Coordinates of C-alpha atoms in Angstrom, one line a residue:
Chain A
X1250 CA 87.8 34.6 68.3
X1251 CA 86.9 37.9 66.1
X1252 CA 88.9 39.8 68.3
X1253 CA 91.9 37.6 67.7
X1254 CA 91.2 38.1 64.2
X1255 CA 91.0 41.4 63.9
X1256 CA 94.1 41.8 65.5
X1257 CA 96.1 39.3 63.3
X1258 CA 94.6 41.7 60.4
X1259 CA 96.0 44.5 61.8
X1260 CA 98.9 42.9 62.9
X1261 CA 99.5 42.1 59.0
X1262 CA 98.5 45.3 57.4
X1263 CA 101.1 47.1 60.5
X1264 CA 103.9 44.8 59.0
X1265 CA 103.3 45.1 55.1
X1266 CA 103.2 49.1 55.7
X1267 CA 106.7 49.1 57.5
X1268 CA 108.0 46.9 55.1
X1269 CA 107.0 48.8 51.7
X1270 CA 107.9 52.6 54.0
X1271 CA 111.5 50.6 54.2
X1272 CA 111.7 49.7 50.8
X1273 CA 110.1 53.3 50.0
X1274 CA 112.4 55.3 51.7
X1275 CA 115.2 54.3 49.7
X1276 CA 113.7 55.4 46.4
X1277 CA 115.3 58.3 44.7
X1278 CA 114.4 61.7 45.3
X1279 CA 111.6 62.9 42.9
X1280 CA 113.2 65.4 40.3
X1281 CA 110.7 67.9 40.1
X1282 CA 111.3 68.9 36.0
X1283 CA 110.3 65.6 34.9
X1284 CA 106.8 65.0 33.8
X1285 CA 105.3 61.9 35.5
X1286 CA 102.8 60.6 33.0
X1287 CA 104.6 58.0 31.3
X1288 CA 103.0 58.9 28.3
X1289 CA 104.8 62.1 28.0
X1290 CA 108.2 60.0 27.1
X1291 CA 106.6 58.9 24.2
X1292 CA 107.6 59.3 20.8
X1293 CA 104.2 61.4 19.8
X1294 CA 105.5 64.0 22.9
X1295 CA 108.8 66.2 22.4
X1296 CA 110.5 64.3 25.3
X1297 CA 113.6 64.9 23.8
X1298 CA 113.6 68.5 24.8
X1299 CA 114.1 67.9 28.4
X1300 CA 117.5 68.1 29.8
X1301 CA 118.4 65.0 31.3
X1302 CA 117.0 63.0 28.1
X1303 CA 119.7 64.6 26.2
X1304 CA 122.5 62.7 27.6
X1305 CA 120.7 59.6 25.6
X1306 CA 122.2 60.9 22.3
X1307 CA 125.5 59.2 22.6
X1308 CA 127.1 61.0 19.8
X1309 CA 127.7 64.1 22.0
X1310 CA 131.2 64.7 23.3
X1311 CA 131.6 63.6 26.9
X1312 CA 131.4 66.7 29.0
X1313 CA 135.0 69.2 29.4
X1314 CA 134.2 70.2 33.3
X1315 CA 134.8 67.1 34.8
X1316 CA 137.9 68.3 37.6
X1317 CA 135.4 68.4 40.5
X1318 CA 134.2 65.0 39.9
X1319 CA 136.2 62.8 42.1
X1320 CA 136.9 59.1 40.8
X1321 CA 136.5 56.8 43.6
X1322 CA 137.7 53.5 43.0
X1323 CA 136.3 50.4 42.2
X1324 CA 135.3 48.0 44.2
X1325 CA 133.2 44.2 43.6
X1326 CA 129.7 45.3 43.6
X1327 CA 127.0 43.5 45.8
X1328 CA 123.4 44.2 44.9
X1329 CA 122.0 44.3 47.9
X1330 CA 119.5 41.5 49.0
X1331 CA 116.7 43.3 50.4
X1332 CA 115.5 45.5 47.3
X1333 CA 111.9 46.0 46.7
X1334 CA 112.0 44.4 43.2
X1335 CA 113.0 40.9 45.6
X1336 CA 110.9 42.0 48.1
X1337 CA 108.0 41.7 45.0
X1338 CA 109.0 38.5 43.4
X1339 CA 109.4 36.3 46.7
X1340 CA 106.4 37.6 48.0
X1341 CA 104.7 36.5 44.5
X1342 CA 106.3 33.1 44.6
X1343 CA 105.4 33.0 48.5
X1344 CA 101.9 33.2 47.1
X1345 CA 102.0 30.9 44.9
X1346 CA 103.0 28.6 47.1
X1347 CA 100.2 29.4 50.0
X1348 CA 97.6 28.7 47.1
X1349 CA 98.9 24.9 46.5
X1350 CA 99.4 25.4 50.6
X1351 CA 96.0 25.9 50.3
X1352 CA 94.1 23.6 48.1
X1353 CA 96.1 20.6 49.7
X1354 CA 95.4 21.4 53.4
X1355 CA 92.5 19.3 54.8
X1356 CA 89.4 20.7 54.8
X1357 CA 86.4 20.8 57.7
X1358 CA 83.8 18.5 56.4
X1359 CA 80.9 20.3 54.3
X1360 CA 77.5 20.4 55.8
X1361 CA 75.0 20.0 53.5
X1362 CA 71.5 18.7 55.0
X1363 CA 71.2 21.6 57.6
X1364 CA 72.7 24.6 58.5
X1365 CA 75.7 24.6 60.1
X1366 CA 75.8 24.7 64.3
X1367 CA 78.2 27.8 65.5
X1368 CA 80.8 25.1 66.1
X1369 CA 81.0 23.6 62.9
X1370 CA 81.1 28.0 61.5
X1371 CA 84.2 28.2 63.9
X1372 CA 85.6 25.0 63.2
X1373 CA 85.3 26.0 59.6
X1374 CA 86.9 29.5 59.8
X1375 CA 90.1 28.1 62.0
X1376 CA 90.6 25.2 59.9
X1377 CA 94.4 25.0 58.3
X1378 CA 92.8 25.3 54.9
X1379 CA 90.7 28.8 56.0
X1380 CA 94.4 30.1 57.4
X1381 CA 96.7 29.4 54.2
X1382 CA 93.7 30.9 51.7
X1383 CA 93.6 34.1 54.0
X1384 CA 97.7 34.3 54.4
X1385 CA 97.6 33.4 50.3
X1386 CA 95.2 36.0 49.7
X1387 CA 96.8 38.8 51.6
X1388 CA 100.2 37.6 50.3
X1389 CA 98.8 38.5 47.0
X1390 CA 97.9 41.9 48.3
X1391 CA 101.4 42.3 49.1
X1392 CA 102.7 40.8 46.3
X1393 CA 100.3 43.6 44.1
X1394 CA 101.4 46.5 46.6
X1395 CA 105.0 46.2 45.8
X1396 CA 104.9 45.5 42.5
X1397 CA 102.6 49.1 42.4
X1398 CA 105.8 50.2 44.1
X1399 CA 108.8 49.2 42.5
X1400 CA 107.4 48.1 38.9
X1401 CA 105.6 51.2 38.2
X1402 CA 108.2 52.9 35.4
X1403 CA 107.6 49.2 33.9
X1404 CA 103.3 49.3 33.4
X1405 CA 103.0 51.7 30.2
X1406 CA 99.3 51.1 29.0
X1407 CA 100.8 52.5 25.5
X1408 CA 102.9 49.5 25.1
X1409 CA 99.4 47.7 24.6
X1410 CA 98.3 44.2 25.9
X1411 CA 100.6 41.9 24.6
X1412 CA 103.4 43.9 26.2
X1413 CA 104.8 41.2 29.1
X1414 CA 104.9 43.6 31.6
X1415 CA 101.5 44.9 31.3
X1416 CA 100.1 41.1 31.1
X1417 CA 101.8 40.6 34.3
X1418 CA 100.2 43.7 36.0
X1419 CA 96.6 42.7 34.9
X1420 CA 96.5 39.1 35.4
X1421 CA 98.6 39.8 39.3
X1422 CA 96.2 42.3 40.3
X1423 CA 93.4 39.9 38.5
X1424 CA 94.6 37.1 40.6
X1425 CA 95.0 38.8 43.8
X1426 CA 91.3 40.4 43.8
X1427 CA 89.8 36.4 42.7
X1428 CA 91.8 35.2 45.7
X1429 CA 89.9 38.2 47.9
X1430 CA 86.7 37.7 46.4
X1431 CA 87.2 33.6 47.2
X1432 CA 88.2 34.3 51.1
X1433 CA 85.0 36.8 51.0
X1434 CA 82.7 33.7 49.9
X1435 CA 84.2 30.8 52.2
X1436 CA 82.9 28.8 53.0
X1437 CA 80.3 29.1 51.0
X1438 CA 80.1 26.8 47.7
X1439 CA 81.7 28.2 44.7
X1440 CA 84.7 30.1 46.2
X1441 CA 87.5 27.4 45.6
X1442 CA 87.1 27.6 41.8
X1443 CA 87.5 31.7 42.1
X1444 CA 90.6 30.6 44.1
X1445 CA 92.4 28.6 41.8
X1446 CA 91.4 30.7 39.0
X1447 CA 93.1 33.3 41.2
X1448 CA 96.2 31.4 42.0
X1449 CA 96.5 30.1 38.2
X1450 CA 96.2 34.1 36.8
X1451 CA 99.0 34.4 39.7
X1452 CA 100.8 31.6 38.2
X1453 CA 100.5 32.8 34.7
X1454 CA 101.7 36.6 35.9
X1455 CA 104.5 35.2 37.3
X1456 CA 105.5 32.7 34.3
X1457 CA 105.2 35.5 31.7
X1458 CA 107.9 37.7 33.2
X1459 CA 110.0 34.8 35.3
Chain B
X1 CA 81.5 26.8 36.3
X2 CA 81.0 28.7 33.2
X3 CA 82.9 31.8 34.6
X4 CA 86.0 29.6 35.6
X5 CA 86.3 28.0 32.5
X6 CA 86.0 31.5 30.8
X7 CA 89.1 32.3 33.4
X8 CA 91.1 29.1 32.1
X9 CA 90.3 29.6 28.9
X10 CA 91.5 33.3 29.0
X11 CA 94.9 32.3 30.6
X12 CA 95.6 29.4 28.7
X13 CA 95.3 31.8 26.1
X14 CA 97.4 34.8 27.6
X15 CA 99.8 31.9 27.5
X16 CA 99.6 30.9 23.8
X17 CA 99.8 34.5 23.2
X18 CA 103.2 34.5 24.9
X19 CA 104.8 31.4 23.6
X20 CA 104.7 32.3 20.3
X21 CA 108.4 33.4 20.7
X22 CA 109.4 30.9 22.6
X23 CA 109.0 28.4 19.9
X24 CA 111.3 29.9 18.4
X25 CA 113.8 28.4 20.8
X26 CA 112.2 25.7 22.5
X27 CA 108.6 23.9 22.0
X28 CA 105.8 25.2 24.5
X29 CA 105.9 22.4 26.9
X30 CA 109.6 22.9 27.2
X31 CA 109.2 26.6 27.9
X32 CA 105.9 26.5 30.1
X33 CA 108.3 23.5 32.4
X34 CA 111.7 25.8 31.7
X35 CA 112.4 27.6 35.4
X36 CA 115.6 29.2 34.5
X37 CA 115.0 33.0 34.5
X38 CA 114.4 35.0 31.5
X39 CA 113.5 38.1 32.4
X40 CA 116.7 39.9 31.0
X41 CA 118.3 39.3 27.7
X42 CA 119.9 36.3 26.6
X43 CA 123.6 36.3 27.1
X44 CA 126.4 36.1 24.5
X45 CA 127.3 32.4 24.0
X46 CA 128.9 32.4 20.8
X47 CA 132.9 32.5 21.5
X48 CA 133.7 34.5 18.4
X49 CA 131.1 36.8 18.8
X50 CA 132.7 37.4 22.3
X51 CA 136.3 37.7 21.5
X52 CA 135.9 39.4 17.7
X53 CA 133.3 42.1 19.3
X54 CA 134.7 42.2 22.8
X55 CA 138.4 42.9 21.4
X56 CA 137.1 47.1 20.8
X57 CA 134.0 47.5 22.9
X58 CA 131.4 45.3 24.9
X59 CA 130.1 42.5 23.3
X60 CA 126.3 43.5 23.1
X61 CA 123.8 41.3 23.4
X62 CA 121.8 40.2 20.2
X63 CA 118.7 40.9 22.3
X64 CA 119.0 44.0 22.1
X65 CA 118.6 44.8 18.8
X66 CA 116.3 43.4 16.1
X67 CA 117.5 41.2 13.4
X68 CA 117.0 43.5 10.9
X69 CA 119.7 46.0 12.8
X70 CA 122.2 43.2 12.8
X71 CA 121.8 41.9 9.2
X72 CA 122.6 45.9 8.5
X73 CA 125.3 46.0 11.1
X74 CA 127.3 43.2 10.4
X75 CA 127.6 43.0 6.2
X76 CA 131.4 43.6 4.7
X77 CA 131.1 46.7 3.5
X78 CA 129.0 47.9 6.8
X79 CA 132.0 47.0 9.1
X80 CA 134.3 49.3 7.2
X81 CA 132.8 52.1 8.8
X82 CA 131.2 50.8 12.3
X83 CA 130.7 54.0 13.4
X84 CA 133.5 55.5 12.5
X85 CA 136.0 52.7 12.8
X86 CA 137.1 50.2 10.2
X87 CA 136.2 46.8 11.9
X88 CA 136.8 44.7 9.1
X89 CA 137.3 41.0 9.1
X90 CA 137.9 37.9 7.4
X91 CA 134.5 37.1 5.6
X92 CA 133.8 33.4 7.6
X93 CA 134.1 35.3 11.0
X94 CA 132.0 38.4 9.9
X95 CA 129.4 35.7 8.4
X96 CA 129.3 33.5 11.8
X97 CA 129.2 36.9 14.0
X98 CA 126.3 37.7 11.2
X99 CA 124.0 34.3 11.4
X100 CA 124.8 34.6 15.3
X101 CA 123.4 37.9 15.9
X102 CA 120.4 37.4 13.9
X103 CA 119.5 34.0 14.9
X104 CA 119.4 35.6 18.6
X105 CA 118.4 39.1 18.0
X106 CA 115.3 40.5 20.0
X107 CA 112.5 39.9 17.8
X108 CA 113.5 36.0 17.8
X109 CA 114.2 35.7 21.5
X110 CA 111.6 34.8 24.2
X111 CA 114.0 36.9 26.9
X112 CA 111.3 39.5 27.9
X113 CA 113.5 42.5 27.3
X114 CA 114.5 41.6 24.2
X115 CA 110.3 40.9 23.5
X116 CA 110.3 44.6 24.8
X117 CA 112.4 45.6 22.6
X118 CA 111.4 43.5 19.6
X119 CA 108.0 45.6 20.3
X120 CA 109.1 48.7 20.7
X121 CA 111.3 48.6 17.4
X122 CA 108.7 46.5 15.2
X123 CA 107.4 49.4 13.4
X124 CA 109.3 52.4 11.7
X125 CA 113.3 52.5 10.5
X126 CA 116.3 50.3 11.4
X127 CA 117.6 51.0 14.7
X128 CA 121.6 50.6 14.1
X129 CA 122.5 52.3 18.0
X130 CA 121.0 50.7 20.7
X131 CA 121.0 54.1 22.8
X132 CA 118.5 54.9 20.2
X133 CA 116.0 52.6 21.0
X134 CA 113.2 54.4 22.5
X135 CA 112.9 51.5 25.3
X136 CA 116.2 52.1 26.4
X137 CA 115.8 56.2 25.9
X138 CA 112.8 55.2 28.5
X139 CA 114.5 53.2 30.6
X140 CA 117.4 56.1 31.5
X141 CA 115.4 59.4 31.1
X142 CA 115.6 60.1 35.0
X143 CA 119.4 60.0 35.0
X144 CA 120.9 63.3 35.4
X145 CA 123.9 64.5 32.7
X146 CA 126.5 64.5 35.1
X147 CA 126.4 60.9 35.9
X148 CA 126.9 59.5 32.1
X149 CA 128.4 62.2 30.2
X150 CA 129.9 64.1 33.0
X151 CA 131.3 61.1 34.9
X152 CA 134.3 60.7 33.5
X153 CA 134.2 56.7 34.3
X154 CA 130.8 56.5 32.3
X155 CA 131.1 59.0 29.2
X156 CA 128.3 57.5 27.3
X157 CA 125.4 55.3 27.6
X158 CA 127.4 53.0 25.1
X159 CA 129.0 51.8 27.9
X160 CA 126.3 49.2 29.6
X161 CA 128.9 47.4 31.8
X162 CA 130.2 50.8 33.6
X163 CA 126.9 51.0 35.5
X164 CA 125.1 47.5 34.9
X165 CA 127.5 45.6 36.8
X166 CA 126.3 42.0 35.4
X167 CA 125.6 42.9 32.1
X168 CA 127.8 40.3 30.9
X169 CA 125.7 38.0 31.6
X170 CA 123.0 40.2 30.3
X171 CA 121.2 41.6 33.4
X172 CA 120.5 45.2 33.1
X173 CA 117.9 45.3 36.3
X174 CA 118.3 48.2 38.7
X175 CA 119.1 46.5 41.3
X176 CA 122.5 45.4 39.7
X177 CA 122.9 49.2 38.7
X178 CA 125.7 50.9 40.7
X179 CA 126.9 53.8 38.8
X180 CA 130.4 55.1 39.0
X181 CA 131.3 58.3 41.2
X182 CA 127.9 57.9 42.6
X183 CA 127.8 54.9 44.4
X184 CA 124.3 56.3 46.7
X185 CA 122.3 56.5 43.5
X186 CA 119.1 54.1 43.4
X187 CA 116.5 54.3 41.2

């Protein structure tokens, strides 16, 4: 049974690495001029003086070498369906989802009176309800992961607390960690109100930016 | 117990915090049950506002400016030179553009880049150029020269719809980005 576990573990942290080195892999190529503390674009820092900021200032004239540029022509543009940004939101609403999963799925009865026999420990861990809170939980792993990934240039701790995007950071990665902590402490008593606080700070992340 | 009702009591609150906006268009309940997206900006609805703006450039989105920017933008005397051009027009037009772009600019919108925006313009002078706004100035600092000023289908960050492909509807997310000449760029 551990064995099986461990490898369904594995199995899950093999595909959420593939999946983010896809998404990864077609992020732009890292311009080595530009400062990468978001701070530095701030309005306290002399951002302005680096090169490609300059094209901001819309007042310029447009640019008089402009023969080699080819014009290719128009065409409908798709965006494409597998982007890290969707890859992020379904995987947050898949979470979601696995926590009412969850808290609806029946549950092995509760011994109280005694200890539990090994039976009753196994029954417990391979119950439906044990499943969904571990797939919710590393789901919301996941979710957190790409968000890291794809969100970061949106998470400016200058912004301050009330910014959306930084509430959604916080309370995702708040919720994700409750969920972990909850799966950690199952069966024990206590864990499902750490769950649902988990899934509700997931709920509210998701809300604030939907 | 008494940590989880610290949690619910901490994002009930993270909620209130947040709906303080939205009442300005809708009442809590009816935001907190609302599932239509509103991570973008809040696109034009006003007909006028389309068709008198659209007619010489693209029709902005209120969101993206404060209402303070539009009251300035859009008096009589403003509009004979807006920016450099004499957009004048009759004075019940101008005023229904007017009460229409400040009744939807960003600081009264729940649309989170417009809140963005709204925050990042609370403090300090007017913004009247939306390529000013330092959000936006964040939002494009990675893009190299040649692909706005030296793409000669681009020219300017003025023009949102060359790149942001649904920014009529007001979505300016990257995914929806393809920029002209360079159709391999992605963020």
């Amino acid at each position: 049974m551990k064995l099986k576990e461990s490898l369904a573990n594995f199995f899950a942290v093999i595909c959420l690495t593939v999946v983010a080195a896809m998404a990864h892999a077609s992020e732009a190529v890292f311009e080595p001029e530009l400062p990468t503390v978001a701070s530095s674009y701030f309005n306290k820092h002399n951002f302005s003086n680096y090169r490609p900021y300059l094209l901001a200032q819309n007042e310029v004239p447009t640019a008089k070498s402009q023969d080699e540029i080819s014009v290719t022509s128009f065409e409908k543009f798709n965006p494409p369906l597998f982007t890290g940004s969707n890859a992020h939101k379904f995987l947050g609403v898949g979470t979601l989802a696995l926590v009412i999963a969850t808290a609806v799925a029946p549950k092995p009865p509760e011994v109280e009176d005694r200890a539990p026999t090994q039976a009753e420990l196994d029954a417990q861990k391979s119950s439906s309800h044990a499943k969904l809170g571990r797939a919710a939980a590393t789901l919301a792993v996941a979710t957190v992961a790409t968000g890291l990934l794809y969100h970061w240039d949106d998470f400016h701790l200058e912004d301050g607390l009330f910014d959306p995007d930084n509430q959604h950071a916080l309370l995702g990665a708040a919720g994700a960690l409750a969920m972990l902590y909850a799966i950690s402490k199952a069966p024990d008593e206590g864990h499902a109100g750490m769950g649902i606080a988990g899934g509700a700070a997931m709920a509210v992340a998701i809300k604030l930016t939907w | 117990m008494k940590n989880n009702s610290i949690v619910l009591v901490s994002l009930t609150a993270a909620l209130l915090v947040n709906s303080t906006h939205a009442g300005a268009e809708e009442s809590f309940i009816g935001w907190l049950l609302d599932f239509s997206r509103t991570k973008e900006v809040k696109p034009v609805t006003d007909k006028h506002y389309q068709e008198e703006c659209g007619e010489c450039h693209f029709a902005y989105q209120p969101g993206l400016l404060p209402a303070r920017s539009w009251d300035r933008l859009l008096k009589a005397e403003a509009m004979r030179d807006h920016f450099g051009d004499n957009a004048e027009m009759d004075i019940d037009t101008l005023k229904e553009i007017h009460d229409y772009a400040v009744e939807n600019a960003a600081d009264k919108s729940y649309y989170k880049r417009s809140r963005k925006i709204a925050a990042a313009t609370a403090d300090g002078p007017t913004p009247l150029r939306i390529t000013e706004l330092h959000y936006i100035q964040r939002k494009h600092h990675e893009l190299p020269e040649k692909m706005i000023k030296g793409n000669r289908s681009v020219k300017s960050l003025s023009y949102c719809d060359k790149c942001h492909t649904q920014a009529d509807d007001g979505v300016y997310d990257n995914d929806t980005v393809s920029i002209p000449n360079y159709p391999d760029w992605d963020d």
